[in-house]
Coordinates of C-alpha atoms and ligand atoms in Angstrom, one line a residue:
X1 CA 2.7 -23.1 -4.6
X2 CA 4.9 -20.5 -3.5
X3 CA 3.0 -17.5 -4.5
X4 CA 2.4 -14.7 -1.7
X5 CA 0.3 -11.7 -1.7
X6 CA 1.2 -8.8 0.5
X7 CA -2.1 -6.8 1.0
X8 CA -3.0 -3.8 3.3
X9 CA -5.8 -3.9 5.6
X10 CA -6.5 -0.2 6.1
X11 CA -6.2 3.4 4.2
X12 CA -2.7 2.1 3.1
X13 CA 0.8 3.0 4.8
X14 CA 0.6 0.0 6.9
X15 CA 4.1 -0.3 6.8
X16 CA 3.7 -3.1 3.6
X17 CA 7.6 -1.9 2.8
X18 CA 8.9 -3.4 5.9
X19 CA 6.7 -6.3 5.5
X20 CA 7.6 -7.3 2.1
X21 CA 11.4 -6.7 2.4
X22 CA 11.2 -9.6 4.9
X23 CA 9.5 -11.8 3.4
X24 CA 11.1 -11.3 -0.1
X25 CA 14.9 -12.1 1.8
X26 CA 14.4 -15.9 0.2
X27 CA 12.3 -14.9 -2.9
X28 CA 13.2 -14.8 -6.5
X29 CA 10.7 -12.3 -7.9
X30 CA 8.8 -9.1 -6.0
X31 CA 5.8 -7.7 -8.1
X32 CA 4.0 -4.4 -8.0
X33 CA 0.4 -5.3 -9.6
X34 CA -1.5 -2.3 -8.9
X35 CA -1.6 1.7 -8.5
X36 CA 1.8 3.7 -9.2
X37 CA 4.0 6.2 -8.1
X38 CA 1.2 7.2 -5.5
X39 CA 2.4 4.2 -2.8
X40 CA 5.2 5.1 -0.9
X41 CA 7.1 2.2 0.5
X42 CA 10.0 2.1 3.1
X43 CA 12.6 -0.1 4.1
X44 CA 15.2 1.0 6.9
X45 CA 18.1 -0.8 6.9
X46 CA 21.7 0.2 9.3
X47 CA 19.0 3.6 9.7
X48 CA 19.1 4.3 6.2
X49 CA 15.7 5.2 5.1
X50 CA 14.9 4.3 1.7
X51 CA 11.9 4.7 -0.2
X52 CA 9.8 3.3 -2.9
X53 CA 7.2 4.6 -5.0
X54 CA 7.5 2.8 -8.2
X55 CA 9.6 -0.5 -7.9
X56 CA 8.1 -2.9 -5.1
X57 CA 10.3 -2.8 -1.7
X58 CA 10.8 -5.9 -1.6
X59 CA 13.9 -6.1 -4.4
X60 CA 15.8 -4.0 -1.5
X61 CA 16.9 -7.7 -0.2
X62 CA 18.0 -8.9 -3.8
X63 CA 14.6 -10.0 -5.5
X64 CA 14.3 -9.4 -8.7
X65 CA 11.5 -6.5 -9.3
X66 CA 8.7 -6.8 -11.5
X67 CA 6.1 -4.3 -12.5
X68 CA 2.9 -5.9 -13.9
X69 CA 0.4 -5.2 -16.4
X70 CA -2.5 -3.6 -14.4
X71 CA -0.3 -0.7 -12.7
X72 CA -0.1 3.2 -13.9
X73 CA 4.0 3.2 -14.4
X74 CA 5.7 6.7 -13.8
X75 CA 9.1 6.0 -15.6
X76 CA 10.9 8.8 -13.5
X77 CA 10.6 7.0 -10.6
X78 CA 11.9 4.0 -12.1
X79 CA 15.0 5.2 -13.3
X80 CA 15.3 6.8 -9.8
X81 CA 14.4 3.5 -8.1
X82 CA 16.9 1.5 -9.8
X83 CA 19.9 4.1 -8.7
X84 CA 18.6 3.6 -5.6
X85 CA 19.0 -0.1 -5.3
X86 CA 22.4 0.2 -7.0
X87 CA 23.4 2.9 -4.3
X88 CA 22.8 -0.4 -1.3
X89 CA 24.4 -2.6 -4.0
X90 CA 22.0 -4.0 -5.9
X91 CA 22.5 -3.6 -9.6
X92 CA 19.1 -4.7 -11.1
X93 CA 16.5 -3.8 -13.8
X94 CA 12.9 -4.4 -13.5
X95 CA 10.8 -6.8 -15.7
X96 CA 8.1 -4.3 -16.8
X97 CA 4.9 -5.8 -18.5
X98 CA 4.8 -4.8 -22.3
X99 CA 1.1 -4.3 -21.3
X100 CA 1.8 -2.0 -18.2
X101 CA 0.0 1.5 -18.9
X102 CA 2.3 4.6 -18.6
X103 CA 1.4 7.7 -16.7
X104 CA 2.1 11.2 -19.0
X105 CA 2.7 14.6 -17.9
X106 CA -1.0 15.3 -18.8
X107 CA -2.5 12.7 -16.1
X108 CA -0.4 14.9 -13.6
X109 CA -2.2 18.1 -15.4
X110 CA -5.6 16.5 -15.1
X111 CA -5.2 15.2 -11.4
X112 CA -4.9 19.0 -10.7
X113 CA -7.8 20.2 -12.6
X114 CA -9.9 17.3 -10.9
X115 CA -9.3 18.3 -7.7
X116 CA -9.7 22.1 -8.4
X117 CA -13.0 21.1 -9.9
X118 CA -14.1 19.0 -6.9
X119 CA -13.0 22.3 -5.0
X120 CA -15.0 21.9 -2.0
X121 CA -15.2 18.1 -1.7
X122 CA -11.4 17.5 -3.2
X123 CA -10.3 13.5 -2.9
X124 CA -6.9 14.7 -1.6
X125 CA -5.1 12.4 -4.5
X126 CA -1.2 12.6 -4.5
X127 CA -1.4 14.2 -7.8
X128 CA 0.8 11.2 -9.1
X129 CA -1.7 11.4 -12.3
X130 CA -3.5 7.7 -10.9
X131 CA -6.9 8.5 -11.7
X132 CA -6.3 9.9 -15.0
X133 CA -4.4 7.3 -16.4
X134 CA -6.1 4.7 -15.2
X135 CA -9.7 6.3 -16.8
X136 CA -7.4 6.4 -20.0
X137 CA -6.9 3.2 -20.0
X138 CA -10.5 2.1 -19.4
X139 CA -11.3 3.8 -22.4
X140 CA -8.8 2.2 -24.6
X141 CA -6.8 5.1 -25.6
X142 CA -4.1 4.8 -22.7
X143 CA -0.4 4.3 -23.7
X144 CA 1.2 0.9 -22.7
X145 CA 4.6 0.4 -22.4
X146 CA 4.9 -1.5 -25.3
X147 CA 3.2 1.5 -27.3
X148 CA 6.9 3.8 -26.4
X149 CA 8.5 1.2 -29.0
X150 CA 6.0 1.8 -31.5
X151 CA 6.1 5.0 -33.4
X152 CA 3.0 5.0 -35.1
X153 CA 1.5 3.3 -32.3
X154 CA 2.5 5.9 -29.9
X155 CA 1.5 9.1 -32.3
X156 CA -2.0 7.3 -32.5
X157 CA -2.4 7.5 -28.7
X158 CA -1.3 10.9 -28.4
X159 CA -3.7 12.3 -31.1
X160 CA -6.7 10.4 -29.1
X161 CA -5.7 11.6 -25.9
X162 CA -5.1 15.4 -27.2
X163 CA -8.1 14.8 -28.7
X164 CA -10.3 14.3 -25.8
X165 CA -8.8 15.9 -23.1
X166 CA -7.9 19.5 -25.2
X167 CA -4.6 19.5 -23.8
X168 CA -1.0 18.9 -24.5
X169 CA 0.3 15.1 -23.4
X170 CA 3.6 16.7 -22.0
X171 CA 6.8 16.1 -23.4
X172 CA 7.4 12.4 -23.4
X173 CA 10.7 12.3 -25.6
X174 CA 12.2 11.1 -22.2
X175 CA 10.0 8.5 -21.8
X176 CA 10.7 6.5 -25.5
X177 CA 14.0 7.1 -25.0
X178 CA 13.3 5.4 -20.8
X179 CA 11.7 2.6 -22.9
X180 CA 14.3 1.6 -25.1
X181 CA 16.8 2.1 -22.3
X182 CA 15.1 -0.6 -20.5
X183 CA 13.8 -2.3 -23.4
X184 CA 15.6 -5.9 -22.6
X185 CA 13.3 -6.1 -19.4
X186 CA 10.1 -5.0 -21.7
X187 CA 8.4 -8.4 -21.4
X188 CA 5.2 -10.9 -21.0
X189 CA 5.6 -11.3 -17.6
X190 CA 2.5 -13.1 -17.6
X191 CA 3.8 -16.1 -18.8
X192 CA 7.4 -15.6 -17.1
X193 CA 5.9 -15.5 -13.7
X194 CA 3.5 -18.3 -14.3
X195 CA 6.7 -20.4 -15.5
X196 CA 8.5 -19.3 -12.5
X197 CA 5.8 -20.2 -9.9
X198 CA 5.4 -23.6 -11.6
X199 CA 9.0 -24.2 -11.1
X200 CA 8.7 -23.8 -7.8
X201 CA 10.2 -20.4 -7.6
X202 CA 8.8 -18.1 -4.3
X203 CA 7.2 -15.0 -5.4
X204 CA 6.5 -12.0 -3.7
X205 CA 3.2 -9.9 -4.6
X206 CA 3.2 -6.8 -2.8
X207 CA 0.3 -4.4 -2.7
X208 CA 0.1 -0.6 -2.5
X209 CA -2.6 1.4 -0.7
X210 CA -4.9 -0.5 1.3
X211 CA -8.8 -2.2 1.4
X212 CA -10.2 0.8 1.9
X213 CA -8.7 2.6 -0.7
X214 CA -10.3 0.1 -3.4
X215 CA -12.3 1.4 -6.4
X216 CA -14.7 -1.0 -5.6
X217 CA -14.5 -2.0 -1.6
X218 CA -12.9 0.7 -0.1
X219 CA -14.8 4.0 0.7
X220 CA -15.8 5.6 -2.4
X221 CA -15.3 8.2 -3.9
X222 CA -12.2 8.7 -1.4
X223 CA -10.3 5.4 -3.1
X224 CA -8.2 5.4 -5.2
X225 CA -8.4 4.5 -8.9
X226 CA -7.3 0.4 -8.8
X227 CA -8.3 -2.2 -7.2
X228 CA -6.0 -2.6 -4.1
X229 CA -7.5 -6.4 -3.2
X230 CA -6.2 -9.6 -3.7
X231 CA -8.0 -10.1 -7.0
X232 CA -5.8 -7.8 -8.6
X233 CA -3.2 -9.8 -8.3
X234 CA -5.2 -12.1 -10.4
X235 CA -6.5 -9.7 -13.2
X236 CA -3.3 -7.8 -13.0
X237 CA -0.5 -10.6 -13.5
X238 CA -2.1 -13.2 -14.8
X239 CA -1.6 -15.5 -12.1
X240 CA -4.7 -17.4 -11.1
X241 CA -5.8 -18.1 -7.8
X242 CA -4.4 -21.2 -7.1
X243 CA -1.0 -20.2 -7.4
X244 CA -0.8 -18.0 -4.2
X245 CA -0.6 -20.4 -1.3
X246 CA -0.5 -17.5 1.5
X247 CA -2.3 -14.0 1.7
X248 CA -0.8 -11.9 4.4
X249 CA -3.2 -8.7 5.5
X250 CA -0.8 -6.0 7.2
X251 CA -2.3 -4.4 9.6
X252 CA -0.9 -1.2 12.0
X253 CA -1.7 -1.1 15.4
X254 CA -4.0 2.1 15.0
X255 CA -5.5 3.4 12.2
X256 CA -4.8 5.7 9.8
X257 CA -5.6 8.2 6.6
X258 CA -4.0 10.5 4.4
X259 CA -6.6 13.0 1.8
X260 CA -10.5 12.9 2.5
X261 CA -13.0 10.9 3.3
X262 CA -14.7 9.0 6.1
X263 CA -13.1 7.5 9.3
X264 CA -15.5 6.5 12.6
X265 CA -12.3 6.1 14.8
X266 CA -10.4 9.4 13.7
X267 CA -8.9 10.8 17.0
X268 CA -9.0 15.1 16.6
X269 CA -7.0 16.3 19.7
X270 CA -4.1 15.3 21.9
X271 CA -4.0 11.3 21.6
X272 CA -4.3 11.9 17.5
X273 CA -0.8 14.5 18.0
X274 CA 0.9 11.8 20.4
X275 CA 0.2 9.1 17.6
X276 CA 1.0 11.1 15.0
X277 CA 4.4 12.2 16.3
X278 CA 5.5 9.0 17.8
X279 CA 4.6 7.5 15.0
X280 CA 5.6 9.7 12.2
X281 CA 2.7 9.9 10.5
X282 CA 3.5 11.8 7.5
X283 CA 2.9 10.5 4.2
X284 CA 5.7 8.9 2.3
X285 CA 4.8 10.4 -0.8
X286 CA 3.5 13.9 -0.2
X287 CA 4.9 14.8 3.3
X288 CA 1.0 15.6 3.9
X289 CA 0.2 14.8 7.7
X290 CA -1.7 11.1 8.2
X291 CA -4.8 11.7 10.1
X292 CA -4.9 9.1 13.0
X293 CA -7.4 7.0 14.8
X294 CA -8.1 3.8 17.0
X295 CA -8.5 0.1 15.5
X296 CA -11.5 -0.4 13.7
X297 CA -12.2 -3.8 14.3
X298 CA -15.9 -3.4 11.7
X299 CA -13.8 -2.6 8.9
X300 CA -10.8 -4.9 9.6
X301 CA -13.4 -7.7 9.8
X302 CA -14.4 -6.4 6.3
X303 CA -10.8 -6.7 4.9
X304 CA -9.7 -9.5 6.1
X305 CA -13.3 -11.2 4.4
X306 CA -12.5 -9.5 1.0
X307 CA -9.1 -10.4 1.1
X308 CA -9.3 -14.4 2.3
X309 CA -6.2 -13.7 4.8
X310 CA -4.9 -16.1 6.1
X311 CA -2.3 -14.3 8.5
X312 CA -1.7 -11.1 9.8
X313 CA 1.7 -9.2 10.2
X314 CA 1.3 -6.2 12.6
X315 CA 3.1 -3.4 12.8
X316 CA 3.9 -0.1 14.4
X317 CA 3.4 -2.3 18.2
X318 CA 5.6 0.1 19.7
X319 CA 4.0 3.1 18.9
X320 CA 1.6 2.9 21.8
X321 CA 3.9 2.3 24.3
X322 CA 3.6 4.8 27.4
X323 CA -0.7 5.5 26.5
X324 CA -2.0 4.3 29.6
X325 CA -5.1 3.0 27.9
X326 CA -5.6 1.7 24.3
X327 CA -9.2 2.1 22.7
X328 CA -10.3 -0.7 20.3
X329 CA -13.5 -0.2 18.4
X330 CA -15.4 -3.5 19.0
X331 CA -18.6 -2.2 16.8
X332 CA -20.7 0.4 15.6
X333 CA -24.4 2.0 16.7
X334 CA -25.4 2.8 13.1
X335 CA -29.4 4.4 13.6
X336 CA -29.5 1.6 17.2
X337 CA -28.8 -1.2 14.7
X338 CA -25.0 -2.9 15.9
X339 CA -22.4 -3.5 13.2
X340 CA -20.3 -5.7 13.8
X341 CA -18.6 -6.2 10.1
X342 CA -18.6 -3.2 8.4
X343 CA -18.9 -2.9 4.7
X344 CA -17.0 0.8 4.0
X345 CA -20.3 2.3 2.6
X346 CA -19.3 6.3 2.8
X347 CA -23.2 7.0 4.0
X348 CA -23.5 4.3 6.1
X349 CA -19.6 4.7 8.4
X350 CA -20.9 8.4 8.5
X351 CA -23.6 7.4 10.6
X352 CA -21.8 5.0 12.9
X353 CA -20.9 5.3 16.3
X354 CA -18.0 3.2 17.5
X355 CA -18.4 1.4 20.4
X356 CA -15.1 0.9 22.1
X357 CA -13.4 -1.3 24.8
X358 CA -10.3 0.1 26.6
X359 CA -7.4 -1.9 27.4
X360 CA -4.6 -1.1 29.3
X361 CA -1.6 0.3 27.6
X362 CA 2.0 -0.4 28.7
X363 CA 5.7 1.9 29.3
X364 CA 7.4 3.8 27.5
X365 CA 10.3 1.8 26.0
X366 CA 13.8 2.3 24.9
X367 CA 14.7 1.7 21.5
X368 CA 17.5 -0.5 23.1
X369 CA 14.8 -2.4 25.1
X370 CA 13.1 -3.2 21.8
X371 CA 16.2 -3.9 20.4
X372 CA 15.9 -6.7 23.2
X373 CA 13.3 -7.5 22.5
X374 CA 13.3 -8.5 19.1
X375 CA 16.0 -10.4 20.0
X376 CA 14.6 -12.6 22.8
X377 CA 11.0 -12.6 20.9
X378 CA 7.2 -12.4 22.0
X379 CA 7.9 -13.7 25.3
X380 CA 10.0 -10.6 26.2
X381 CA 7.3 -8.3 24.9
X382 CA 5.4 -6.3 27.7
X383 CA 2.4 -8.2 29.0
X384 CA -0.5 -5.9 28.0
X385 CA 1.4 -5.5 24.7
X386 CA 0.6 -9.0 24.3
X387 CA -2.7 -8.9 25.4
X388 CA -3.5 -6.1 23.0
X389 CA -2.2 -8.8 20.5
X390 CA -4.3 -11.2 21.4
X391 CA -7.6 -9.4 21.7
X392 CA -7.0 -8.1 18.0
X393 CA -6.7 -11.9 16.7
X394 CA -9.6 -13.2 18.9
X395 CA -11.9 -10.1 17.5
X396 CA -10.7 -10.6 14.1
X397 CA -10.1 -14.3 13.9
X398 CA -6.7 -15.0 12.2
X399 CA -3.4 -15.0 13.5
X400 CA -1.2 -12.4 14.1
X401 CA 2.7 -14.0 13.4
X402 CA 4.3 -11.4 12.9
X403 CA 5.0 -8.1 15.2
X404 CA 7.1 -5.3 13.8
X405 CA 8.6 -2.7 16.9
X406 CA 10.3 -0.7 14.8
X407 CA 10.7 1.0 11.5
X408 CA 14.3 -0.7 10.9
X409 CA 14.5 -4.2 9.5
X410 CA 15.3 -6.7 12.2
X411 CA 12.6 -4.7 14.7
X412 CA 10.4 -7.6 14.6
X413 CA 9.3 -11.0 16.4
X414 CA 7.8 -13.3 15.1
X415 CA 5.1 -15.2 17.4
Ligands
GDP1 P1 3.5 1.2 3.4 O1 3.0 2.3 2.4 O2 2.5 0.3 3.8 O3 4.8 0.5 2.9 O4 4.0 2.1 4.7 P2 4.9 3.4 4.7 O5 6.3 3.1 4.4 O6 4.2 4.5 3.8 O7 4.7 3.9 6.2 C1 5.1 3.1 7.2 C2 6.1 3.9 8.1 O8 6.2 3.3 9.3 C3 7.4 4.0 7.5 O9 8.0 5.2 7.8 C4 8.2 2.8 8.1 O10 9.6 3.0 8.2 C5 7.6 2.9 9.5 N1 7.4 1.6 10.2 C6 7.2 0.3 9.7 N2 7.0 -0.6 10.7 C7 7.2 0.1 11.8 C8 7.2 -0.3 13.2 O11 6.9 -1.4 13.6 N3 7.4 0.7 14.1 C9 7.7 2.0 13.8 N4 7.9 2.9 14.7 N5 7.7 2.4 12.5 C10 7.5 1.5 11.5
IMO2 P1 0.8 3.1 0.1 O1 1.0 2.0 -1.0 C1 -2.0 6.0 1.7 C2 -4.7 8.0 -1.1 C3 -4.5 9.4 -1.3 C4 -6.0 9.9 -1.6 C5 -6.5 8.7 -2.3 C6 -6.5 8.8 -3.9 O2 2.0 3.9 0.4 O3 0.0 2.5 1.2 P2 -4.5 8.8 -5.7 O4 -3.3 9.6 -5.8 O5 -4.3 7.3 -5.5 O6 -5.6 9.1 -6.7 O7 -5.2 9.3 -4.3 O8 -5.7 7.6 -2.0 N1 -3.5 7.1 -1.3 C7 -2.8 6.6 -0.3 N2 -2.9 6.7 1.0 N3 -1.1 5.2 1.2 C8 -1.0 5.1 -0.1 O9 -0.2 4.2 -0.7 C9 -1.8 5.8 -1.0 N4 -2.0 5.9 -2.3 C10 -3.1 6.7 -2.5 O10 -4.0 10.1 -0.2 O11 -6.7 10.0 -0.4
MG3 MG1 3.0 4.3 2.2

């Protein structure tokens, strides 16, 4: 069955763009099943950096998008995303679930309040309106897409949202008139994708945020407000679990967070800026700056159990190169007890203290010796580089096939 899941291993920004645009090159169908406009997806192709928050990256190389029932749709960014893939030649529409909720103008309004309530303990959301539309939803008032071509429908919702909340929904004249623009592709994509993986047609599921960003497995209350796991690609399109024949975790070669919230490996002074710069850790999204960290091989044992992967795809490899040693935490001390699979428990990862093994790192490179190098593949790779590799698929106990070296697509080997 040629179903794939795309799911990230960490705090999200594991460079699942990339990923997905590569393997979506020979699919017919990309899906976004969870979260909204607060992922923030890139694909750099010829240097052009582009940059998804609502439309799955994937349909940058031609597949057709699809946005499912269980995500929080911001119909901006839709319109946006779709001149976007026009502007590298790809004239498309996306199939939207009729079921797909829709984030208003008051779920931005009430992400803010949130926060400003939280005030000293905020969640450091992207203020995309996630959490509010989502807790609309679970209490049956939100507005689905279907509900923009249904006057009386719509005015129903309103009055119960107004109703509770004591505030304005926003002007969303825009958005019925987004909605019948796009009505065509206003479908139950349900039973279109299931017909489509039965006739043997690849589909690509990609993921936003990460693991540890799930409602329910990730570090609560610093999550965010779906679940970012495989099973939501179950719940969310309908597709059951025999239908996806590979689940790739994507993994980055360090660790890191954007917002609040727990992290054992966080690195505070001059390794974290080297990371940080090299890397460009700066979120997609908000611009906010990614805190940074070692591998956290506890938690990544965690993610890759929740998950069932079966493969890894690494990326961010050349990042490291010119540290002259590379930390990897092995386990934790939590209260003289070792953890050695971590469940993200915010009490419990605030008392654990990573025990770490050092490896050596490797030289600086090029970017035309990587270029090189992803053209005469893992052999060519720097020795330690690939003993770095291996160590992280011994500790973690899947393979790692494929190694991204740059942000650009065609930066990769495959091992
Ligand atoms: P996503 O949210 O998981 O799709 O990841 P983001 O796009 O938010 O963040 C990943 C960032 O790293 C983007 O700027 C990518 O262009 C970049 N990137 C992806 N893979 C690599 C890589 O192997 N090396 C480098 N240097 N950058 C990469
Ligand atoms: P991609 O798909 C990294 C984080 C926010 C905040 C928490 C809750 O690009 O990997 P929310 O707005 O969802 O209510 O914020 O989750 N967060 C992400 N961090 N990558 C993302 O997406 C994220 N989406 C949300 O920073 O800590
Ligand atoms: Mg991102």
């Amino acid at each position: 069955m040629p179903g794939l899941a795309i799911i990230g291993l960490q705090w999200g920004d594991e460079g699942k763009g990339k990923i997905s645009y590569l393997l979506s090159k020979d699919a017919e169908y990309v899906v976004r099943f969870q979260g909204g406009a607060n992922a923030g997806h890139t694909v750099v192709l010829d240097d052009r950096e582009l940059r998804f928050n609502m439309l799955p990256a994937g349909s940058a190389s031609g597949a057709k998008p699809c946005i499912a029932s269980g995500t929080v749709v911001d119909l901006n960014e839709v319109i946006e995303e779709i001149e976007l893939l026009k502007s590298i030649g790809i004239n498309t529409e996306p199939l939207i679930s009729k079921n797909a909720s829709i984030v208003l103008p008051i779920h931005k309004k009430l992400d803010d309040i949130i926060e400003e309530i939280r005030s000293r303990e905020p969640i450091g959301t992207t203020r995309r309106g996630i959490g509010p539309a989502y807790s609309d939803k679970a209490l049956r008032i939100g507005v689905k897409i279907e509900d923009l071509l249904d006057y009386e429908s719509l005015q129903n919702k309103i009055r119960l949202i107004e109703d509770l909340h004591k505030l304005p929904v926003g002007d969303i004249k825009e958005y019925v008139k987004l909605a019948e623009k796009l009505y065509v592709n206003i479908c139950d994509l349900e039973i279109r994708l299931n017909d489509e993986l039965d006739k043997g047609k690849k589909i690509i599921f990609e993921g936003a945020q990460g693991t540890l960003l799930d409602i329910d497995q990730g570090t609560y209350p610093y999550v965010t407000s779906s679940n970012t796991t495989i099973g939501a690609v179950f719940t969310s399109c309908g597709v059951g679990p025999k239908k996806i024949s590979e689940i790739i975790g994507v993994m980055k070669a360090y660790t890191t967070r954007v917002g609040a919230g727990v992290f054992p490996t966080e690195l505070k002074g001059g390794e974290g800026e080297i990371l940080r710069e090299k890397g460009r850790e700066y979120g997609t999204t908000t611009g906010r700056p990614r805190r940074v960290g070692w591998l956290d091989i506890p938690l990544l044992r965690y993610s890759i159990m929740v998950n069932s992967v079966d493969w890894i795809a690494f990326t961010k490899l050349d990042v490291l190169s010119g540290l002259k040693r590379i930390k990897i935490c092995l386990e934790y001390d939590v209260d003289g007890e070792t953890i050695k699979i971590a469940s993200p428990n915010v009490r419990t990862l605030e008392k654990a203290k990573p025990i770490y093994t050092h490896l050596d790192g490797w030289p600086n490179l090029t970017r035309e010796e990587w270029r090189k190098i992803s053209v005469k593949g893992w052999d060519a790779l720097p020795e330690n580089a690939k003993i770095y590799i291996e160590t992280i698929e011994e500790l973690l106990g899947r393979p790692i096939k494929l190694i991204s070296i740059g942000a650009s697509s065609g930066m990769e080997v495959a091992k």
